[in-house]
Amino acid sequence: MADVKKLFIKTYGCQMNVYDSERMAEVMGGQGYVVTEVAEEADMVLLNTCHIREKASEKLYSDLGRLRPLKAAKPDLKIGVAGCVAQAEGQEIIRRMPLVDLVVGPQTYHRLPEMVAGRAPAVDTDFPAEDKFDHMPRRKAMRGPTAFLTVQEGCDKFCAFCVVPYTRGAEVSRPPARLLAEARDLVERGVREITLLGQNVNAYHGDDWTLARLVRELARIDGLERIRYTTSHPNDMDDDLIAAHGEEAKLMPYLHLPVQSGSDRILKAMNRKHTAEHYLRLVERIRAARPDIVLSSDFIAAFPGETAADHEATLALIREVGYGSAFCFKYSARPGTPAAEKPELPANIGDARLQELRDLITAQQLATQTAMVGREVGVLYEKAGRRPGQMVGKSDHLHAVHVDDPAGRVGDLVRVRITGSGSNSLAGLRIK
Ligand code: SAH
Ligand code: SF4
Ligand code: F3S
């Protein structure tokens, strides 16, 4: 048997990176590596990076700096950088931080074993023709009742501010037969909820299937109780997917549908190819199909050229939609994107607008949570709570719910009456 070695992975960025980190752990598992939560005891450290905002890559370099003493004490320690900064900066990372042994992009991490063994180049940021998922081991036992499943990667949209089309490449969908097999395999291992992932998940088009068709087929798998998907683009919400929200009981009533801005002028400058009105009518149609759906979004404050009136239009759109939650970001220029050519707004304007967006979203989040009090929802227990006899899980609407249930076990899907709302979670009583 090969020696047991320890692998420490730190994950930044989106859920796709969380998924990729799990798969990298499995690939290295085939080489005798087991995952550790303690960097100091690792034989290999992998930083799975995100390039979406400025701070993310600064953070990588400071984290790498902090690994210096560890590398000095353990010269055999392998340090790898994966993910979107790896894709964007490649060789430059090793130039700037010579302690890094290997750099691997999001599409080539199935080659990690060869890279670690020194049989392949130390920097690999290809977009290979082969599918990395064809070169990976079967998914190992899951730690909980929920799992991610990447169904689509990359993006052809080229929003003016965004690096994803450059770091993740063109839109590629995985074949539906593979996905159904992977989903069945996950369910056999105890998974009850699957979140389908893609940078533009609703643009899914594997073997000419739509995302709606994939969802409907997945819903027929016995033992799979809940289906979610993220992230969606408004322009790819087709009629069948909207209808599925009303027809498929397993498709959960929560949808992350980023709009970015409520100003048509800014949406145009962002190359979003939809207007605020188009988005609002879309929300109406989705709510007609599934009236209790909770919506979330991403917003960018202070995009270049944004006026006070544009910002007001975003606040107005938020008021009109009424979100359950949302991520609000201050615009940050990403080198190589078209928006980075334009002059930025002063930082204090960006900070003030960001704060206004966040305050409004926080108020809406609390209102959405309070409106749940008294209602009956499904809750899938994900872990034990802090108090003895308490379980914590997610509601159908993706709220964290604390339930006093001494008989409860991780993986139970129960009916709960919501009795109270805290700042970031709900409390409830199990009914059955
Ligand atoms: N594919 C998804 C999400 C992409 S990245 C979508 O199309 O919505 C997640 C979020 O990061 C984006 O929705 C956007 O709000 C934010 N973001 C991306 N680039 C940014 C930048 N340069 N500055 C600030 N926020 C950015
Ligand atoms: Fe980025 Fe736009 Fe693609 Fe989303 S749709 S990943 S924001 S380019
Ligand atoms: Fe970040 Fe790459 Fe995801 S840039 S948000 S890790 S796709």
Coordinates of C-alpha atoms and ligand atoms in Angstrom, one line a residue:
M1 CA 0.0 0.0 0.0
A2 CA 1.2 3.5 -0.8
D3 CA 2.2 5.7 2.1
V4 CA -0.6 7.8 3.5
K5 CA 0.1 11.5 2.8
K6 CA -1.9 14.5 3.9
L7 CA -3.5 17.0 1.7
F8 CA -4.8 20.4 2.9
I9 CA -7.1 22.4 0.5
K10 CA -8.2 25.9 1.0
T11 CA -11.1 27.0 -1.2
Y12 CA -12.0 30.5 -2.2
G13 CA -14.8 31.8 -4.4
C14 CA -17.9 30.2 -5.7
Q15 CA -19.6 26.8 -5.2
M16 CA -18.0 25.5 -8.4
N17 CA -14.7 25.8 -6.6
V18 CA -16.1 23.9 -3.6
Y19 CA -17.1 21.2 -6.0
D20 CA -13.7 21.2 -7.7
S21 CA -11.9 21.0 -4.4
E22 CA -13.8 17.9 -3.5
R23 CA -13.0 16.3 -6.8
M24 CA -9.3 17.3 -6.5
A25 CA -9.3 15.6 -3.1
E26 CA -10.7 12.5 -4.7
V27 CA -8.1 12.6 -7.6
M28 CA -5.3 12.9 -5.0
G29 CA -7.0 10.2 -2.9
G30 CA -6.0 7.8 -5.7
Q31 CA -2.4 8.7 -5.0
G32 CA -2.7 7.9 -1.3
Y33 CA -3.5 11.4 0.0
V34 CA -6.1 11.9 2.7
V35 CA -7.6 15.3 3.4
T36 CA -6.5 17.1 6.6
E37 CA -8.0 20.3 8.1
V38 CA -4.6 21.3 9.5
A39 CA -2.2 23.0 7.1
E40 CA 0.8 22.3 9.4
E41 CA 0.6 18.6 9.1
A42 CA 0.1 18.5 5.3
D43 CA 2.4 17.0 2.7
M44 CA 0.6 19.0 0.1
V45 CA -1.2 22.3 0.2
L46 CA -3.6 23.3 -2.5
L47 CA -5.1 26.8 -2.7
N48 CA -8.2 26.7 -5.0
T49 CA -8.5 30.3 -5.9
C50 CA -11.0 32.8 -7.2
H51 CA -10.3 35.7 -9.5
I52 CA -13.6 37.5 -9.4
R53 CA -12.6 40.5 -7.4
E54 CA -9.3 42.2 -6.7
K55 CA -9.0 41.3 -3.1
A56 CA -9.2 37.6 -3.9
S57 CA -5.8 37.4 -5.7
E58 CA -4.1 39.7 -3.1
K59 CA -5.4 37.3 -0.5
L60 CA -3.8 34.4 -2.4
Y61 CA -0.4 36.1 -2.3
S62 CA -0.6 36.8 1.4
D63 CA -1.7 33.3 2.1
L64 CA 1.2 32.0 0.1
G65 CA 3.5 34.3 2.0
R66 CA 2.2 32.7 5.2
L67 CA 3.2 29.2 4.0
R68 CA 6.9 30.2 3.8
P69 CA 7.9 29.0 7.3
L70 CA 6.0 25.7 6.7
K71 CA 7.9 25.1 3.4
A72 CA 11.2 26.1 5.1
A73 CA 10.6 23.5 7.8
K74 CA 9.4 20.9 5.4
P75 CA 11.2 21.1 2.1
D76 CA 9.3 18.2 0.6
L77 CA 6.0 20.0 1.1
K78 CA 4.2 20.5 -2.3
I79 CA 2.4 23.7 -2.8
G80 CA -0.1 24.0 -5.6
V81 CA -2.3 26.8 -6.8
A82 CA -5.6 25.8 -8.5
G83 CA -8.7 27.6 -9.7
C84 CA -9.3 30.9 -11.5
V85 CA -6.2 32.9 -10.4
A86 CA -4.1 29.9 -11.5
Q87 CA -5.9 30.0 -14.9
A88 CA -5.5 33.8 -15.3
E89 CA -1.9 34.2 -14.0
G90 CA -0.3 30.8 -14.8
Q91 CA 3.5 31.0 -14.7
E92 CA 3.5 34.4 -13.1
I93 CA 2.4 32.9 -9.8
I94 CA 5.6 30.8 -9.6
R95 CA 7.7 33.8 -10.7
R96 CA 6.2 35.9 -7.9
M97 CA 6.2 33.1 -5.4
P98 CA 8.9 30.6 -6.1
L99 CA 7.7 28.4 -3.2
V100 CA 4.8 27.3 -5.4
D101 CA 5.5 23.9 -7.0
L102 CA 2.5 23.7 -9.4
V103 CA -0.2 25.8 -11.0
V104 CA -3.3 24.0 -12.4
G105 CA -6.3 25.6 -14.0
P106 CA -10.0 24.5 -13.5
Q107 CA -10.1 22.3 -16.6
T108 CA -6.9 20.3 -16.0
Y109 CA -6.9 19.2 -12.4
H110 CA -7.4 15.5 -13.4
R111 CA -3.7 15.8 -14.4
L112 CA -2.6 16.6 -10.8
P113 CA -1.1 13.2 -10.1
E114 CA 1.3 13.5 -13.1
M115 CA 2.1 17.0 -12.1
V116 CA 2.9 16.1 -8.5
A117 CA 5.0 13.2 -9.6
G118 CA 7.0 15.5 -11.9
R119 CA 5.9 13.7 -15.0
A120 CA 4.0 16.7 -16.4
P121 CA 4.7 20.4 -16.6
A122 CA 4.4 22.3 -13.4
V123 CA 2.0 24.8 -14.9
D124 CA -1.1 23.6 -16.7
T125 CA -3.7 26.1 -17.8
D126 CA -5.0 24.3 -20.9
F127 CA -8.5 24.0 -22.0
P128 CA -8.1 20.4 -23.2
A129 CA -10.4 18.7 -25.6
E130 CA -10.8 15.7 -23.2
D131 CA -13.3 16.0 -20.4
K132 CA -11.6 16.1 -17.0
F133 CA -14.6 14.2 -15.5
D134 CA -13.8 11.2 -17.7
H135 CA -10.4 10.9 -16.0
M136 CA -11.5 11.0 -12.4
P137 CA -12.4 8.4 -9.8
R138 CA -15.9 7.6 -8.7
R139 CA -17.2 10.1 -6.1
K140 CA -16.4 8.9 -2.7
A141 CA -18.7 8.6 0.3
M142 CA -20.5 11.9 1.0
R143 CA -20.1 13.6 4.3
G144 CA -23.7 14.9 4.4
P145 CA -27.1 14.6 2.8
T146 CA -26.5 17.4 0.3
A147 CA -24.1 17.5 -2.7
F148 CA -23.1 19.7 -5.6
L149 CA -23.1 18.4 -9.1
T150 CA -21.4 20.4 -11.9
V151 CA -23.5 20.2 -15.0
Q152 CA -22.2 23.1 -17.1
E153 CA -19.0 25.1 -17.0
G154 CA -17.8 28.3 -18.5
C155 CA -19.6 31.3 -20.0
D156 CA -20.1 32.9 -23.4
K157 CA -21.9 36.0 -22.1
F158 CA -18.9 38.4 -21.6
C159 CA -20.4 40.8 -19.2
A160 CA -18.1 43.8 -19.4
F161 CA -16.9 43.5 -15.8
C162 CA -16.4 39.8 -15.5
V163 CA -13.3 37.5 -15.7
V164 CA -15.3 34.2 -15.8
P165 CA -15.4 33.8 -19.6
Y166 CA -11.6 34.1 -19.6
T167 CA -10.8 31.9 -16.5
R168 CA -13.4 29.2 -17.1
G169 CA -13.5 29.3 -20.9
A170 CA -16.4 28.7 -23.2
E171 CA -19.7 27.2 -22.1
V172 CA -19.6 23.4 -22.0
S173 CA -22.4 21.1 -20.8
R174 CA -21.8 17.6 -19.5
P175 CA -23.8 14.8 -21.1
P176 CA -27.1 14.1 -19.3
A177 CA -26.5 10.4 -19.1
R178 CA -23.4 11.0 -17.1
L179 CA -25.2 13.4 -14.8
L180 CA -28.0 11.1 -14.2
A181 CA -25.6 8.3 -13.4
E182 CA -23.6 10.5 -11.0
A183 CA -26.8 11.7 -9.3
R184 CA -28.0 8.1 -8.8
D185 CA -24.6 7.2 -7.4
L186 CA -24.8 10.2 -5.0
V187 CA -28.3 9.1 -3.9
E188 CA -27.0 5.5 -3.2
R189 CA -24.5 7.1 -0.9
G190 CA -27.1 8.9 1.1
V191 CA -27.4 12.2 -0.7
R192 CA -31.0 13.6 -0.6
E193 CA -30.5 17.0 -2.1
I194 CA -28.5 17.9 -5.2
T195 CA -27.6 21.4 -6.3
L196 CA -26.8 21.6 -10.0
L197 CA -23.9 23.9 -10.6
G198 CA -22.8 26.0 -13.6
Q199 CA -21.6 29.5 -14.2
N200 CA -24.7 29.8 -16.4
V201 CA -26.5 26.7 -15.3
N202 CA -29.7 27.5 -17.1
A203 CA -27.9 27.7 -20.4
Y204 CA -27.4 23.9 -19.9
H205 CA -27.6 22.1 -23.3
G206 CA -26.0 18.7 -22.9
D207 CA -27.0 16.5 -25.9
D208 CA -29.6 19.2 -26.7
W209 CA -31.4 18.6 -23.4
T210 CA -32.5 21.8 -21.6
L211 CA -32.0 22.3 -17.8
A212 CA -35.7 21.8 -17.4
R213 CA -35.5 18.4 -19.0
L214 CA -32.6 17.5 -16.8
V215 CA -34.4 18.6 -13.7
R216 CA -37.5 16.7 -14.6
E217 CA -35.5 13.5 -15.2
L218 CA -33.6 13.9 -12.0
A219 CA -36.9 14.3 -10.1
R220 CA -37.7 10.8 -11.1
I221 CA -34.8 9.3 -9.1
D222 CA -36.2 7.7 -6.0
G223 CA -34.5 8.9 -2.8
L224 CA -33.5 12.2 -4.3
E225 CA -35.8 14.6 -2.5
R226 CA -34.6 18.0 -3.4
I227 CA -33.2 19.7 -6.5
R228 CA -31.7 23.2 -6.7
Y229 CA -29.6 24.9 -9.4
T230 CA -27.3 27.9 -9.5
T231 CA -26.3 30.4 -11.0
S232 CA -28.8 31.4 -13.6
H233 CA -28.8 34.2 -16.2
P234 CA -32.1 36.0 -16.8
N235 CA -31.8 35.6 -20.6
D236 CA -31.7 31.8 -20.3
M237 CA -34.8 31.3 -18.1
D238 CA -37.0 29.5 -20.7
D239 CA -40.7 28.8 -20.4
D240 CA -40.2 25.1 -19.6
L241 CA -37.8 25.9 -16.7
I242 CA -40.3 28.4 -15.3
A243 CA -43.1 25.8 -15.7
A244 CA -41.0 23.2 -13.9
H245 CA -40.9 25.4 -10.8
G246 CA -44.7 25.0 -10.6
E247 CA -44.8 21.3 -11.6
E248 CA -41.8 19.6 -10.0
A249 CA -42.3 19.3 -6.3
K250 CA -38.7 18.3 -5.8
L251 CA -37.5 21.6 -7.4
M252 CA -37.1 23.9 -4.4
P253 CA -38.8 27.3 -4.2
Y254 CA -35.6 29.3 -4.2
L255 CA -33.8 30.9 -7.2
H256 CA -30.6 32.9 -7.5
L257 CA -31.2 35.2 -10.5
P258 CA -28.6 37.9 -10.7
V259 CA -29.6 41.2 -12.3
Q260 CA -26.5 43.3 -11.3
S261 CA -28.3 46.7 -11.8
G262 CA -31.7 48.3 -12.2
S263 CA -30.6 50.9 -14.7
D264 CA -31.0 50.1 -18.4
R265 CA -28.1 52.4 -19.3
I266 CA -25.8 50.5 -16.9
L267 CA -27.1 47.1 -17.9
K268 CA -26.3 48.1 -21.5
A269 CA -22.8 49.2 -20.5
M270 CA -22.4 45.9 -18.6
N271 CA -23.3 44.0 -21.8
R272 CA -26.1 42.2 -19.9
K273 CA -28.4 42.1 -22.9
H274 CA -31.5 42.5 -20.8
T275 CA -33.4 45.5 -19.4
A276 CA -34.8 46.0 -15.9
E277 CA -38.3 45.7 -17.4
H278 CA -37.4 42.3 -19.0
Y279 CA -36.2 41.1 -15.6
L280 CA -39.2 42.4 -13.7
R281 CA -41.6 40.6 -16.1
L282 CA -39.5 37.5 -15.8
V283 CA -39.9 37.6 -12.0
E284 CA -43.6 38.0 -12.5
R285 CA -43.8 34.9 -14.6
I286 CA -41.7 32.9 -12.2
R287 CA -43.9 34.0 -9.3
A288 CA -47.0 33.1 -11.3
A289 CA -45.6 29.5 -11.6
R290 CA -44.4 29.3 -8.0
P291 CA -45.9 32.0 -5.8
D292 CA -43.8 31.2 -2.6
I293 CA -40.5 31.3 -4.4
V294 CA -37.7 33.2 -2.6
L295 CA -35.5 35.2 -5.0
S296 CA -31.9 36.3 -4.6
S297 CA -29.5 38.3 -6.8
D298 CA -26.1 39.8 -7.2
F299 CA -25.7 43.6 -7.5
I300 CA -22.7 45.7 -8.4
A301 CA -22.4 49.1 -6.9
A302 CA -20.6 51.9 -8.7
F303 CA -20.0 50.4 -12.1
P304 CA -18.0 52.9 -14.2
G305 CA -20.3 55.7 -15.3
E306 CA -23.0 54.9 -12.8
T307 CA -24.9 58.1 -11.8
A308 CA -26.9 58.8 -8.7
A309 CA -30.1 58.2 -10.8
D310 CA -28.7 54.8 -12.0
H311 CA -28.1 53.8 -8.5
E312 CA -31.6 54.9 -7.5
A313 CA -33.0 52.7 -10.3
T314 CA -31.2 49.7 -8.7
L315 CA -32.8 50.5 -5.3
A316 CA -36.2 50.9 -7.0
L317 CA -35.8 47.5 -8.7
I318 CA -34.9 45.9 -5.4
R319 CA -38.0 47.4 -3.8
E320 CA -40.2 46.2 -6.6
V321 CA -38.8 42.6 -6.5
G322 CA -38.5 42.1 -2.8
Y323 CA -35.5 39.7 -2.3
G324 CA -34.9 37.0 0.3
S325 CA -31.2 37.7 0.1
A326 CA -28.6 39.1 -2.3
F327 CA -24.9 39.6 -2.7
C328 CA -23.9 43.2 -3.2
F329 CA -20.4 44.0 -4.4
K330 CA -18.5 47.1 -5.0
Y331 CA -17.3 47.3 -8.6
S332 CA -13.6 46.3 -8.9
A333 CA -11.8 46.6 -12.3
R334 CA -10.5 43.2 -13.5
P335 CA -7.6 43.5 -15.9
G336 CA -8.4 42.3 -19.4
T337 CA -12.1 43.0 -19.2
P338 CA -13.7 45.8 -21.3
A339 CA -15.0 47.7 -18.2
A340 CA -11.4 48.0 -16.8
E341 CA -10.7 50.5 -19.6
K342 CA -13.2 52.9 -18.2
P343 CA -12.5 55.4 -15.4
E344 CA -13.7 54.2 -12.0
L345 CA -15.9 56.2 -9.6
P346 CA -14.3 57.6 -6.4
A347 CA -14.1 54.9 -3.7
N348 CA -16.3 56.8 -1.2
I349 CA -19.2 56.9 -3.7
G350 CA -18.8 53.2 -4.2
D351 CA -18.7 52.5 -0.5
A352 CA -21.8 54.6 0.2
R353 CA -23.8 53.0 -2.6
L354 CA -22.7 49.5 -1.6
Q355 CA -23.9 50.3 2.0
E356 CA -27.3 51.5 0.8
L357 CA -27.8 48.4 -1.3
R358 CA -26.8 46.2 1.6
D359 CA -29.0 48.0 4.1
L360 CA -32.0 47.6 1.8
I361 CA -31.3 43.9 1.1
T362 CA -30.8 43.2 4.9
A363 CA -34.2 44.8 5.6
Q364 CA -35.8 42.6 2.9
Q365 CA -34.0 39.5 4.2
L366 CA -35.4 40.1 7.7
A367 CA -38.9 40.8 6.3
T368 CA -38.7 37.5 4.2
Q369 CA -37.7 35.6 7.3
T370 CA -40.3 37.1 9.5
A371 CA -43.0 36.3 6.9
M372 CA -42.0 32.6 7.3
V373 CA -43.1 32.6 11.0
G374 CA -46.2 30.5 11.4
R375 CA -45.6 28.6 8.1
E376 CA -45.0 24.9 7.6
V377 CA -41.9 24.1 5.6
G378 CA -39.7 21.1 4.8
V379 CA -36.3 21.0 6.6
L380 CA -33.4 18.7 5.7
Y381 CA -31.2 18.2 8.7
E382 CA -27.5 18.8 7.8
K383 CA -25.9 18.7 11.2
A384 CA -26.4 18.8 15.0
G385 CA -27.0 22.2 16.5
R386 CA -25.0 23.8 19.3
R387 CA -27.5 23.0 21.9
P388 CA -28.0 19.3 22.9
G389 CA -30.9 17.8 21.1
Q390 CA -31.0 20.5 18.5
M391 CA -30.7 19.9 14.7
V392 CA -29.9 22.4 12.0
G393 CA -30.9 22.2 8.4
K394 CA -32.1 24.2 5.4
S395 CA -35.7 24.9 4.7
D396 CA -37.2 24.5 1.2
H397 CA -36.5 28.2 0.8
L398 CA -32.9 27.8 1.8
H399 CA -33.2 29.4 5.2
A400 CA -31.1 27.9 8.0
V401 CA -33.6 26.4 10.6
H402 CA -32.8 25.3 14.2
V403 CA -35.1 22.6 15.5
D404 CA -35.2 21.1 19.0
D405 CA -35.5 17.4 18.0
P406 CA -33.6 14.9 20.2
A407 CA -34.7 12.1 17.9
G408 CA -33.6 13.8 14.8
R409 CA -30.7 12.6 12.7
V410 CA -28.6 14.1 9.9
G411 CA -30.3 13.4 6.6
D412 CA -33.9 13.4 8.0
L413 CA -36.3 15.5 5.9
V414 CA -39.0 16.7 8.3
R415 CA -41.9 19.0 8.3
V416 CA -41.4 22.0 10.6
R417 CA -43.6 24.9 11.8
I418 CA -41.5 28.1 11.9
T419 CA -41.8 29.7 15.3
G420 CA -39.3 32.5 15.2
S421 CA -36.7 34.4 13.2
G422 CA -33.2 35.5 14.2
S423 CA -30.8 37.7 12.3
N424 CA -29.6 34.9 10.0
S425 CA -31.7 31.8 10.8
L426 CA -35.1 30.6 11.8
A427 CA -36.3 28.5 14.6
G428 CA -39.0 25.8 14.3
L429 CA -40.9 22.9 15.8
R430 CA -41.0 19.5 14.1
I431 CA -44.5 18.5 13.2
K432 CA -43.7 15.2 11.5
Ligands
SAH1 N1 -22.5 33.6 -13.6 C1 -23.1 34.3 -12.6 C2 -22.1 34.8 -11.5 C3 -20.8 35.3 -11.8 S1 -19.7 35.9 -10.6 C4 -23.9 35.5 -13.2 O1 -23.9 35.7 -14.3 O2 -24.6 36.1 -12.5 C5 -20.6 36.3 -9.2 C6 -20.9 37.8 -9.1 O3 -19.7 38.5 -8.9 C7 -21.5 38.4 -10.3 O4 -22.8 38.2 -10.4 C8 -21.2 39.9 -10.0 O5 -22.2 40.5 -9.3 C9 -19.9 39.8 -9.2 N2 -18.8 40.4 -10.0 C10 -18.3 39.8 -11.1 N3 -17.3 40.6 -11.5 C11 -17.2 41.7 -10.7 C12 -16.4 42.8 -10.7 N4 -15.5 43.1 -11.6 N5 -16.6 43.7 -9.7 C13 -17.5 43.5 -8.7 N6 -18.4 42.4 -8.7 C14 -18.2 41.5 -9.7
SF4_2 FE1 -19.7 36.7 -15.7 FE2 -21.7 37.6 -17.0 FE3 -20.9 35.2 -17.5 FE4 -22.1 35.7 -15.2 S1 -23.0 35.8 -17.2 S2 -20.2 34.5 -15.4 S3 -21.4 37.7 -14.7 S4 -19.8 37.0 -17.9
F3S3 FE1 -14.3 33.0 -8.7 FE2 -13.7 31.4 -10.7 FE3 -15.9 31.0 -9.3 S1 -13.4 33.6 -10.6 S2 -16.5 33.0 -8.6 S3 -13.8 30.8 -8.6 S4 -15.7 30.8 -11.4

